[in-house]
């Protein structure tokens, strides 16, 4: 065997050994039975406190939890033992102390938890390069030091001995790997990181990486072109292995866009269905809420409401264009243009999407062909009574994100029904720090008893940016009783800066919409869904049905949709009844066990009352470090070139240099449990300050997470203390209200002044560099003449 062939065999064996070691480490992390030692220890924090944590020693790792249940929300941090040294530390207090530290004062922490946790549970901040532990006795401390020494020096031997007799289990696709990202061999580790991590494994030529070996070989001798191409191909394969683990998506080929005008918004009811409508009408009365009324299947659109909300983002590239505008007026026009682009896609006839099941989810993304970025969409039904849907959309590379929660209501008025969407939506421009608050119109169906069934959109909506002061008021007008088709689907509006109207909007939301600039009197087309514009729609990608979860929309409603598409109303009604009956049984079980539903992807901000995505990342895109955004297990994350510095054991707010009101605070389970106890004991104070209760419980109450370990006496004492604080805060708020009102008036005055200055500047530009117009010159002439006459008279 020649020297080059021998080197190839050695390299192949080298990579095989590395993959085997990685696989063994992954198995030990996921197997709960592979534990060297586990018990409670006190840990010294940076605040010189001693919080009590549950410590678990695994081969090569020390995992810290706030609870012995070892759940994801209890994870505090993970120490890489192969980077540390162990030493006994003298102590004057009772117990036994020992210290884990990095000899070169570098980080000892792993970037992620065993199940892919990004942020640790909130506790006192822990040191960066060392950690001091206190055991209850000297014997316990010696036992801990022996266990850590064993896990530190014999990690590879422990991994092999503990896993050789156990069958290898396939990795769960829905669980984020401990090594993803930052500690994932398939993601961000380069070859030198692999060498440092597996320094205890017997590998060939440990002192060099594959890339260094390639450089040294090129320096010593000139290999043949075939051998170089083979090595380059091997490097490319290694780079492919470093790609993140993503959820598989496929492009949607078929789309139903509907027709323009009111042609597809009317429908003649078949004779066999009229009796069903009359039976339904007899069960309701005018003004009644229809959220609990079961509707017939012939008026259902074969998709869920979670998917329906995704129709607003087929033109998400318009948000990117709006964000790139330099002046705030142009950005507001771009936002309005995107807002109007989400209405022209409508089903043929009078159709209503499915009411989502509690816990139902939907995910998809749109690819931007110009930049290659992807806009991800995540939605979840977080409450059933009242029906509340929360969704999140993000594209950090393009610089925007959307977070919203929608409370769906419906009212019966005799011959018409209105579906009201109480929306709290927030569009954020990450690089500019601007938040645009957005509301939604309502859907109106008329002609139930008399006339033709017609679906329209009506109501007033508002798009407002508090930072810039710009505001857009839109009104979707319903067709008059004696009006022509030209009066259907009309929309009018104004763009304002303070009380000054800068532009007016008028047109049809499914056809042309025009905007008129008040300063220049120029009218331009703001939005027009022409065939060319529809052809440039972003292509949506969804997860194949066979690879979806049990509660994902398409898989959950697939039998109902199939029956509706083949015209089998009896079969569709039967399949729909099975889903609704299963939901009612699950609700009864939760009520019997006194357990509230806990959303999986969204959490309630107890300060603002808004529902926020648990894994939201509102950092502006860093083109130097950030590579791409991907989704796995409903977690949207970013692959980076370098490890991002991690602040240990703290909230996401501490990552910033200062307070940022546009970012939502991530609440830990203990904080949510405490907020729930406070709410039960001081409901009157919370009712006066919580947004959700002011709006008639537009979103479900804050749910108490299980796993709280405090006793009832502690709860009562804490509730009394917080109630006293709430009274003081209420009194302080009463004192601050006049000051806030005065500040608000000052801001409005400054906004009006700014609008006046903008108007003067535009008049100066369009007037050829002269501020005064003909009317101004005339008034000035009259004043001068009057002063001249008065001066001559008194003289």
Coordinates of C-alpha atoms in Angstrom, one line a residue, residues 193-530:
X193 CA -13.5 22.6 18.1
X194 CA -14.1 18.9 17.4
X195 CA -10.4 18.1 18.4
X196 CA -10.7 20.1 21.6
X197 CA -14.1 18.5 22.5
X198 CA -13.0 14.8 21.9
X199 CA -9.5 15.1 23.2
X200 CA -10.0 11.9 25.3
X201 CA -10.8 9.8 22.3
X202 CA -7.9 7.9 20.6
X203 CA -7.7 9.5 17.2
X204 CA -4.9 9.6 14.6
X205 CA -2.7 12.8 14.6
X206 CA -4.7 14.6 17.3
X207 CA -2.6 17.7 17.1
X208 CA -3.8 18.6 13.6
X209 CA -7.2 19.1 12.0
X210 CA -8.1 17.9 8.5
X211 CA -7.7 21.4 7.1
X212 CA -4.2 21.9 8.7
X213 CA -3.2 18.5 7.3
X214 CA -4.3 19.5 3.8
X215 CA -2.2 22.7 4.1
X216 CA 0.9 20.9 5.3
X217 CA 0.6 18.3 2.5
X218 CA 0.4 21.0 -0.1
X219 CA 3.4 22.7 1.3
X220 CA 5.6 19.6 1.4
X221 CA 4.7 17.9 -1.9
X222 CA 2.6 18.5 -5.1
X223 CA -0.1 15.9 -5.2
X224 CA -1.8 15.0 -8.4
X225 CA -4.9 16.9 -9.7
X226 CA -7.1 13.9 -9.1
X227 CA -6.1 13.6 -5.5
X228 CA -6.7 17.3 -4.9
X229 CA -10.1 17.1 -6.4
X230 CA -10.9 14.1 -4.2
X231 CA -9.9 16.0 -1.1
X232 CA -12.0 19.0 -2.2
X233 CA -14.9 16.8 -2.7
X234 CA -14.3 15.4 0.8
X235 CA -14.3 18.9 2.2
X236 CA -17.5 19.7 0.5
X237 CA -19.1 16.6 2.0
X238 CA -18.0 17.8 5.5
X239 CA -19.5 21.2 4.9
X240 CA -22.8 19.6 3.9
X241 CA -22.7 17.7 7.2
X242 CA -22.5 21.0 9.0
X243 CA -25.9 22.2 7.7
X244 CA -28.6 22.6 10.4
X245 CA -31.4 20.1 10.9
X246 CA -34.5 21.6 9.3
X247 CA -38.1 20.7 8.9
X248 CA -38.7 19.4 5.3
X249 CA -41.0 21.7 3.3
X250 CA -42.5 21.4 -0.2
X251 CA -43.7 24.1 -2.5
X252 CA -47.5 24.5 -2.9
X253 CA -48.4 24.1 -6.6
X254 CA -52.1 24.9 -6.5
X255 CA -53.6 28.2 -5.4
X256 CA -57.2 29.5 -5.6
X257 CA -57.2 33.3 -6.0
X258 CA -60.9 33.9 -6.8
X259 CA -62.2 36.7 -9.0
X260 CA -62.1 40.5 -8.9
X261 CA -65.3 42.4 -8.1
X262 CA -68.3 41.0 -6.3
X263 CA -68.9 38.2 -8.8
X264 CA -67.4 35.6 -6.6
X265 CA -68.7 37.0 -3.3
X266 CA -72.3 36.0 -4.0
X267 CA -73.8 32.5 -3.9
X268 CA -77.2 31.0 -4.5
X269 CA -78.2 28.5 -1.8
X270 CA -79.3 25.1 -3.1
X271 CA -82.8 24.0 -2.3
X272 CA -81.6 21.1 -0.1
X273 CA -79.6 23.5 2.0
X274 CA -82.3 26.1 2.5
X275 CA -84.0 24.0 5.1
X276 CA -80.7 23.7 7.0
X277 CA -80.4 27.5 7.1
X278 CA -84.0 27.9 8.3
X279 CA -83.4 25.4 11.1
X280 CA -80.2 27.2 12.1
X281 CA -81.9 30.6 12.1
X282 CA -84.6 29.3 14.4
X283 CA -82.0 28.4 17.0
X284 CA -80.5 31.9 17.2
X285 CA -81.8 35.4 18.0
X286 CA -80.6 38.9 16.9
X287 CA -77.5 40.0 18.7
X288 CA -76.5 36.5 19.8
X289 CA -72.8 35.4 19.7
X290 CA -72.4 32.5 17.3
X291 CA -69.0 31.2 18.6
X292 CA -70.7 28.1 20.0
X293 CA -73.1 27.4 17.2
X294 CA -72.2 24.5 14.9
X295 CA -72.4 25.6 11.3
X296 CA -73.3 23.3 8.3
X297 CA -70.4 22.0 6.2
X298 CA -71.7 23.3 2.9
X299 CA -70.5 26.8 3.8
X300 CA -67.1 25.7 5.0
X301 CA -63.9 26.5 3.1
X302 CA -61.6 23.4 3.2
X303 CA -58.8 24.9 5.3
X304 CA -58.4 26.2 8.8
X305 CA -58.5 29.8 10.0
X306 CA -54.8 29.4 11.0
X307 CA -54.0 29.0 7.3
X308 CA -56.4 31.7 6.3
X309 CA -54.4 34.3 8.2
X310 CA -51.4 33.4 6.1
X311 CA -53.0 35.0 3.1
X312 CA -51.7 38.4 4.2
X313 CA -48.1 37.5 3.6
X314 CA -47.9 36.3 0.0
X315 CA -46.5 39.8 -0.7
X316 CA -44.2 39.9 2.3
X317 CA -41.6 41.4 -0.1
X318 CA -43.5 44.6 0.1
X319 CA -42.7 44.8 3.8
X320 CA -39.0 44.6 2.8
X321 CA -39.4 47.4 0.3
X322 CA -41.2 49.6 2.9
X323 CA -38.5 49.0 5.5
X324 CA -35.8 50.2 3.0
X325 CA -37.5 53.6 2.5
X326 CA -35.6 56.5 4.1
X327 CA -38.4 58.8 5.2
X328 CA -41.2 57.7 7.5
X329 CA -44.0 58.9 5.2
X330 CA -42.8 56.6 2.4
X331 CA -42.4 53.7 4.9
X332 CA -46.0 54.3 6.1
X333 CA -47.2 54.2 2.4
X334 CA -45.3 51.0 1.9
X335 CA -46.9 49.4 5.0
X336 CA -50.4 50.4 3.8
X337 CA -49.6 49.0 0.3
X338 CA -48.6 45.6 1.9
X339 CA -51.7 45.7 4.1
X340 CA -54.0 46.1 1.1
X341 CA -52.3 43.2 -0.7
X342 CA -53.7 40.6 1.6
X343 CA -57.4 41.0 0.7
X344 CA -57.8 40.1 -3.0
X345 CA -57.3 36.3 -2.4
X346 CA -60.8 35.1 -1.6
X347 CA -62.6 31.8 -2.2
X348 CA -65.4 31.4 -4.7
X349 CA -68.8 31.9 -3.1
X350 CA -69.7 32.3 0.5
X351 CA -67.2 30.2 2.4
X352 CA -65.9 30.2 6.0
X353 CA -62.7 28.5 7.2
X354 CA -62.7 25.8 10.0
X355 CA -62.8 26.9 13.6
X356 CA -59.4 25.7 14.8
X357 CA -59.1 23.0 17.5
X358 CA -57.5 23.9 20.7
X359 CA -53.8 23.3 20.4
X360 CA -54.0 23.2 16.6
X361 CA -50.9 24.5 14.8
X362 CA -49.8 25.6 11.3
X363 CA -46.4 26.5 9.8
X364 CA -45.1 27.5 6.4
X365 CA -42.6 29.9 4.8
X366 CA -42.3 32.0 1.7
X367 CA -39.0 32.3 -0.2
X368 CA -37.9 35.7 -1.5
X369 CA -36.4 35.1 -5.0
X370 CA -34.4 38.4 -5.0
X371 CA -32.5 37.8 -1.7
X372 CA -32.9 34.1 -1.2
X373 CA -34.2 34.7 2.3
X374 CA -37.3 33.0 3.9
X375 CA -40.2 34.4 5.8
X376 CA -41.4 31.9 8.4
X377 CA -45.0 31.8 9.7
X378 CA -46.0 30.0 12.9
X379 CA -49.6 29.9 14.2
X380 CA -51.3 28.2 17.2
X381 CA -54.9 28.1 18.6
X382 CA -54.2 29.1 22.2
X383 CA -57.9 29.3 23.4
X384 CA -61.2 27.8 22.3
X385 CA -63.7 29.7 24.4
X386 CA -63.2 32.5 23.7
X387 CA -61.5 31.5 20.4
X388 CA -58.1 33.1 20.3
X389 CA -55.5 32.6 17.6
X390 CA -51.8 33.7 17.9
X391 CA -49.4 33.8 15.1
X392 CA -45.8 35.0 14.5
X393 CA -44.0 35.9 11.3
X394 CA -40.3 36.7 11.0
X395 CA -37.6 37.4 8.4
X396 CA -34.6 38.7 10.2
X397 CA -32.5 38.9 7.1
X398 CA -35.1 41.3 5.5
X399 CA -35.4 43.1 8.8
X400 CA -39.1 42.6 10.0
X401 CA -41.3 40.5 12.2
X402 CA -45.0 40.3 12.9
X403 CA -46.7 39.2 16.1
X404 CA -50.4 39.1 16.6
X405 CA -53.3 37.5 18.5
X406 CA -56.9 37.5 17.1
X407 CA -60.1 37.0 19.0
X408 CA -62.8 35.8 16.7
X409 CA -66.4 36.9 17.4
X410 CA -69.6 36.6 15.4
X411 CA -72.9 38.3 15.7
X412 CA -76.3 37.5 14.2
X413 CA -78.5 40.4 13.1
X414 CA -81.5 38.7 11.6
X415 CA -80.8 38.8 7.8
X416 CA -77.0 39.2 8.2
X417 CA -74.0 37.9 10.2
X418 CA -70.8 39.7 11.1
X419 CA -67.5 38.0 11.9
X420 CA -65.5 40.4 14.0
X421 CA -61.8 39.9 14.3
X422 CA -60.5 41.7 17.5
X423 CA -56.8 41.8 16.4
X424 CA -53.8 43.1 18.3
X425 CA -51.1 43.0 15.6
X426 CA -47.6 44.5 15.7
X427 CA -45.3 44.9 12.7
X428 CA -41.7 45.6 13.7
X429 CA -38.9 47.0 11.6
X430 CA -35.9 45.5 13.4
X431 CA -33.2 47.8 12.1
X432 CA -35.2 51.0 12.7
X433 CA -36.9 50.0 16.0
X434 CA -40.4 51.0 14.6
X435 CA -43.6 49.2 15.7
X436 CA -46.7 49.5 13.5
X437 CA -49.9 48.6 15.4
X438 CA -52.4 47.1 13.0
X439 CA -56.1 46.1 13.4
X440 CA -58.4 44.2 11.0
X441 CA -61.8 44.7 9.4
X442 CA -64.8 42.5 9.9
X443 CA -66.5 40.1 7.4
X444 CA -70.2 40.8 6.8
X445 CA -72.6 38.2 5.3
X446 CA -76.0 39.4 4.3
X447 CA -79.0 37.9 2.5
X448 CA -79.5 35.0 4.8
X449 CA -83.4 35.2 4.8
X450 CA -84.1 37.7 2.0
X451 CA -82.0 38.4 -1.1
X452 CA -78.8 36.8 -2.3
X453 CA -76.1 35.5 0.0
X454 CA -73.2 38.0 -0.2
X455 CA -69.9 38.3 1.6
X456 CA -68.3 41.7 2.2
X457 CA -65.6 43.4 4.2
X458 CA -66.4 46.4 6.3
X459 CA -65.3 48.4 9.3
X460 CA -62.6 50.9 10.3
X461 CA -59.0 49.9 10.8
X462 CA -56.0 51.8 12.0
X463 CA -52.2 51.5 11.3
X464 CA -50.2 53.6 13.7
X465 CA -46.5 54.0 14.4
X466 CA -45.9 55.7 17.8
X467 CA -42.2 56.4 17.1
X468 CA -42.7 58.4 14.0
X469 CA -46.2 59.8 14.8
X470 CA -47.7 58.7 11.4
X471 CA -51.1 57.1 11.4
X472 CA -53.3 55.7 8.7
X473 CA -57.1 55.4 9.1
X474 CA -58.8 53.1 6.6
X475 CA -62.6 52.4 6.2
X476 CA -63.9 49.4 4.3
X477 CA -67.3 50.4 3.1
X478 CA -70.2 48.0 2.6
X479 CA -72.3 48.1 -0.5
X480 CA -75.5 50.2 -0.1
X481 CA -78.9 48.5 -0.5
X482 CA -79.6 50.3 -3.8
X483 CA -76.0 50.7 -4.9
X484 CA -74.5 49.4 -8.1
X485 CA -71.5 47.1 -8.4
X486 CA -69.2 50.1 -8.6
X487 CA -69.9 50.7 -4.9
X488 CA -68.8 47.3 -3.7
X489 CA -65.5 46.6 -2.1
X490 CA -64.7 50.2 -1.6
X491 CA -62.0 51.5 0.7
X492 CA -61.2 55.1 1.7
X493 CA -58.6 56.4 4.1
X494 CA -56.1 59.1 5.2
X495 CA -52.5 59.2 6.1
X496 CA -51.9 61.6 9.0
X497 CA -49.0 63.1 10.9
X498 CA -50.7 64.3 14.1
X499 CA -53.8 66.2 13.1
X500 CA -52.4 67.1 9.6
X501 CA -53.7 65.0 6.7
X502 CA -50.8 64.3 4.3
X503 CA -52.5 62.0 1.8
X504 CA -55.9 60.5 1.0
X505 CA -56.6 56.9 -0.2
X506 CA -59.5 55.7 -2.3
X507 CA -60.4 52.8 -4.5
X508 CA -61.4 49.1 -4.4
X509 CA -59.5 46.8 -2.2
X510 CA -59.6 43.9 -4.8
X511 CA -58.8 46.2 -7.7
X512 CA -57.1 49.7 -8.0
X513 CA -56.4 51.8 -4.9
X514 CA -55.2 55.4 -5.5
X515 CA -53.3 57.7 -3.2
X516 CA -53.4 61.5 -3.5
X517 CA -50.7 63.6 -2.0
X518 CA -52.2 66.7 -0.4
X519 CA -49.1 68.9 -0.8
X520 CA -48.6 68.2 -4.6
X521 CA -52.2 67.2 -5.5
X522 CA -50.7 64.3 -7.4
X523 CA -52.6 61.0 -7.6
X524 CA -50.8 57.8 -8.1
X525 CA -51.6 54.1 -7.9
X526 CA -50.9 52.7 -4.5
X527 CA -52.0 49.1 -5.2
X528 CA -53.4 47.2 -8.1
X529 CA -53.5 43.3 -8.2
X530 CA -52.9 42.9 -11.9

